[in-house]
Amino acid sequence: MNILAVDTAGRSASVALMRDDALIYETVCNCGLTHSETLMPMIDAALKTAGLRPDSIDLYAVTAGPGSFTGLRIGLSAVKGMALPRQTPCAGVSTLEALARCHTGQGVVICALDARRGQVYWAAFDLETHERLIPDAAAPVEEAADFALRCKKSVFFVGDGAALCYNVYKQALPCPPALRVGRAAGAALAAREMWKNGLCVSPARLMPDYLRLSQAERERAEREAQNVEKGASSL
């Protein structure tokens, strides 16, 4: 089975190709360009380097959330566009699980993405079993730090929100910034498990998982609430 995986949920963009259990190609771009500029050239380079064509792909994987709303839409749109002509199965992978899949050893990895306003998207996984310990959530940084404090195993943080967590919980094991970035290989590994468990979907059913409202939706809800309060006070 050939799996093409894409991760555009965070600040870096990544593309990977996996053949059965072997990672045959992976690239990560974190040079400050937008994902809309880098993603399609990265996919094209991956296929050419591996000697594959789109019709050689048996499964597409993409980080479907949480993460940057714009980044998620770019990755999902690219995968949908490639998968639709042949109705190739797709796996919408949790961004946080994809981060965890790239790390092994003992202890617990807490995956965190910067959600702004002092919050992170976060989840925790056992490194030995890859068992999920905490479901994906959007919460203040202190919530992830509190879990780390209560955890009976050693803990470290990964993801573009890791620095925020380390600032609050300094007792965690160190993880170099270069090893905290999202990797599409993690999405490919998670997608392979989803395939085995019958959890993959058609391109049309591939959807994002934002976890919370967008900024525009939040601002609209706040305006509507204010209008309701004004209307009530005028009665």
Coordinates of N, CA, C and O in Angstrom, one line a residue, residues 114-176:
D114 N -0.2 26.0 19.4 CA -0.6 27.4 19.8 C -2.0 27.7 19.3 O -2.2 27.8 18.1
A115 N -2.9 27.9 20.2 CA -4.3 28.3 19.8 C -4.6 29.7 20.0 O -5.7 30.2 19.9
R116 N -3.6 30.5 20.4 CA -3.7 31.9 20.6 C -4.5 32.2 21.9 O -5.0 31.3 22.5
R117 N -4.5 33.4 22.3 CA -5.2 33.9 23.5 C -4.8 33.1 24.8 O -5.6 32.8 25.6
G118 N -3.5 32.7 24.9 CA -3.1 31.9 26.0 C -3.6 30.5 26.1 O -3.5 29.8 27.1
Q119 N -4.1 30.0 25.0 CA -4.6 28.6 24.9 C -3.8 27.7 24.0 O -3.0 28.2 23.1
V120 N -3.9 26.4 24.2 CA -3.3 25.5 23.3 C -4.3 24.4 22.9 O -5.2 24.1 23.7
Y121 N -4.2 23.8 21.7 CA -4.8 22.6 21.4 C -3.9 21.5 22.0 O -2.7 21.5 21.6
W122 N -4.4 20.6 22.8 CA -3.4 19.6 23.4 C -4.1 18.3 23.6 O -5.3 18.1 23.6
A123 N -3.2 17.3 23.7 CA -3.6 15.9 24.1 C -2.4 15.2 24.6 O -1.2 15.7 24.4
A124 N -2.6 14.1 25.3 CA -1.4 13.4 25.8 C -1.5 11.9 25.4 O -2.6 11.3 25.3
F125 N -0.3 11.3 25.2 CA -0.2 9.9 24.7 C 0.9 9.2 25.5 O 1.9 9.8 25.8
D126 N 0.7 7.9 25.8 CA 1.7 7.1 26.3 C 2.7 6.7 25.2 O 2.3 6.2 24.1
L127 N 4.0 6.9 25.5 CA 5.0 6.7 24.4 C 5.2 5.2 24.0 O 5.5 4.9 22.9
E128 N 5.0 4.3 25.0 CA 5.3 2.9 24.8 C 4.1 2.3 24.0 O 4.4 1.5 23.1
T129 N 2.9 2.6 24.3 CA 1.7 2.0 23.7 C 1.0 2.9 22.6 O 0.2 2.4 21.9
H130 N 1.4 4.2 22.6 CA 0.7 5.2 21.8 C -0.8 5.3 22.2 O -1.6 5.8 21.5
E131 N -1.1 4.8 23.4 CA -2.5 4.9 24.0 C -2.8 6.4 24.2 O -1.9 7.1 24.8
R132 N -3.9 6.8 23.8 CA -4.4 8.2 24.1 C -4.8 8.3 25.5 O -5.6 7.6 26.0
L133 N -4.2 9.3 26.2 CA -4.5 9.5 27.7 C -5.5 10.7 27.9 O -6.2 10.7 28.9
I134 N -5.5 11.6 27.0 CA -6.3 12.8 27.0 C -6.9 13.1 25.7 O -6.1 13.1 24.7
P135 N -8.2 13.3 25.5 CA -8.7 13.6 24.2 C -8.3 15.0 23.7 O -7.9 15.9 24.5
D136 N -8.3 15.2 22.4 CA -8.0 16.6 21.9 C -8.9 17.6 22.5 O -10.1 17.5 22.6
A137 N -8.2 18.7 22.9 CA -9.0 19.8 23.6 C -8.3 21.1 23.3 O -7.1 21.2 23.0
A138 N -9.1 22.2 23.4 CA -8.6 23.5 23.3 C -8.8 24.1 24.7 O -9.9 24.2 25.2
A139 N -7.7 24.5 25.4 CA -7.8 24.9 26.8 C -6.6 25.8 27.1 O -5.6 25.9 26.3
P140 N -6.7 26.5 28.2 CA -5.5 27.3 28.7 C -4.3 26.5 28.8 O -4.4 25.3 29.2
V141 N -3.1 27.1 28.6 CA -1.9 26.3 28.7 C -1.7 25.7 30.1 O -1.2 24.6 30.2
E142 N -2.3 26.3 31.1 CA -2.2 25.8 32.5 C -2.8 24.4 32.6 O -2.4 23.6 33.5
E143 N -3.8 24.1 31.8 CA -4.5 22.8 31.9 C -3.5 21.7 31.5 O -3.4 20.6 32.1
A144 N -2.8 21.9 30.4 CA -1.8 20.9 30.0 C -0.7 20.8 31.0 O -0.2 19.7 31.3
A145 N -0.2 21.9 31.6 CA 0.8 21.9 32.6 C 0.3 21.2 33.9 O 1.1 20.5 34.5
D146 N -0.9 21.4 34.2 CA -1.5 20.7 35.4 C -1.5 19.2 35.2 O -1.2 18.4 36.1
F147 N -1.8 18.8 34.0 CA -1.8 17.3 33.7 C -0.4 16.8 33.9 O -0.1 15.7 34.4
A148 N 0.6 17.6 33.3 CA 2.0 17.1 33.4 C 2.4 17.0 34.9 O 3.2 16.1 35.3
L149 N 2.0 18.0 35.7 CA 2.3 17.9 37.1 C 1.8 16.7 37.8 O 2.4 16.1 38.7
R150 N 0.6 16.3 37.4 CA -0.1 15.1 38.1 C 0.3 13.8 37.5 O 0.1 12.8 38.0
C151 N 1.0 13.8 36.3 CA 1.4 12.6 35.6 C 2.4 11.9 36.4 O 3.4 12.5 36.9
K152 N 2.3 10.6 36.5 CA 3.2 9.7 37.3 C 4.4 9.3 36.5 O 5.4 8.8 37.0
K153 N 4.4 9.6 35.2 CA 5.5 9.2 34.3 C 6.2 10.5 33.9 O 5.7 11.6 34.0
S154 N 7.4 10.4 33.3 CA 8.2 11.5 32.8 C 7.4 12.1 31.6 O 6.8 11.3 30.9
V155 N 7.5 13.4 31.4 CA 6.7 14.1 30.4 C 7.6 15.0 29.6 O 8.6 15.6 30.1
F156 N 7.3 15.1 28.3 CA 7.9 16.2 27.5 C 6.9 16.7 26.5 O 5.8 16.1 26.3
F157 N 7.1 17.9 26.0 CA 6.1 18.6 25.1 C 6.7 18.7 23.7 O 7.9 18.9 23.5
V158 N 5.7 18.5 22.7 CA 6.1 18.7 21.3 C 5.0 19.6 20.6 O 3.9 19.8 21.2
G159 N 5.3 20.1 19.4 CA 4.3 20.9 18.7 C 4.7 22.4 18.8 O 5.6 22.7 19.6
D160 N 4.1 23.2 18.0 CA 4.4 24.6 18.0 C 3.9 25.4 19.2 O 4.2 26.5 19.4
G161 N 3.2 24.7 20.1 CA 2.8 25.2 21.4 C 3.6 24.7 22.6 O 3.3 25.0 23.7
A162 N 4.6 23.9 22.2 CA 5.5 23.3 23.3 C 6.2 24.4 24.1 O 6.3 24.3 25.4
A163 N 6.7 25.4 23.5 CA 7.4 26.5 24.2 C 6.5 27.1 25.3 O 6.9 27.5 26.4
L164 N 5.2 27.3 24.9 CA 4.3 27.9 25.9 C 4.1 27.0 27.1 O 4.0 27.5 28.2
C165 N 4.1 25.7 26.9 CA 3.9 24.7 27.9 C 5.2 24.7 28.8 O 5.1 24.6 30.0
Y166 N 6.4 24.7 28.1 CA 7.6 24.7 28.9 C 7.7 25.9 29.8 O 8.4 25.9 30.8
N167 N 7.2 27.0 29.3 CA 7.3 28.3 30.1 C 6.5 28.2 31.4 O 6.8 28.8 32.4
V168 N 5.4 27.3 31.4 CA 4.6 27.2 32.6 C 5.0 26.0 33.4 O 5.0 26.1 34.7
Y169 N 5.5 24.9 32.8 CA 5.9 23.7 33.5 C 7.3 23.4 33.2 O 7.6 22.7 32.2
K170 N 8.2 23.9 33.9 CA 9.7 23.8 33.6 C 10.3 22.5 34.0 O 11.5 22.2 33.6
Q171 N 9.6 21.7 34.7 CA 10.2 20.4 35.2 C 10.1 19.3 34.1 O 10.7 18.2 34.3
A172 N 9.4 19.6 33.0 CA 9.3 18.6 31.9 C 10.7 18.2 31.3 O 11.6 19.1 31.3
L173 N 10.8 17.0 30.8 CA 12.1 16.7 30.1 C 12.2 17.6 28.9 O 11.3 18.0 28.2
P174 N 13.5 17.9 28.5 CA 13.7 18.8 27.4 C 13.4 18.1 26.1 O 13.7 16.9 26.0
C175 N 13.0 18.8 25.1 CA 12.9 18.3 23.7 C 13.3 19.4 22.8 O 12.8 20.5 22.8
P176 N 14.4 19.2 22.0 CA 14.9 20.3 21.1 C 13.8 20.8 20.2 O 13.0 20.0 19.7

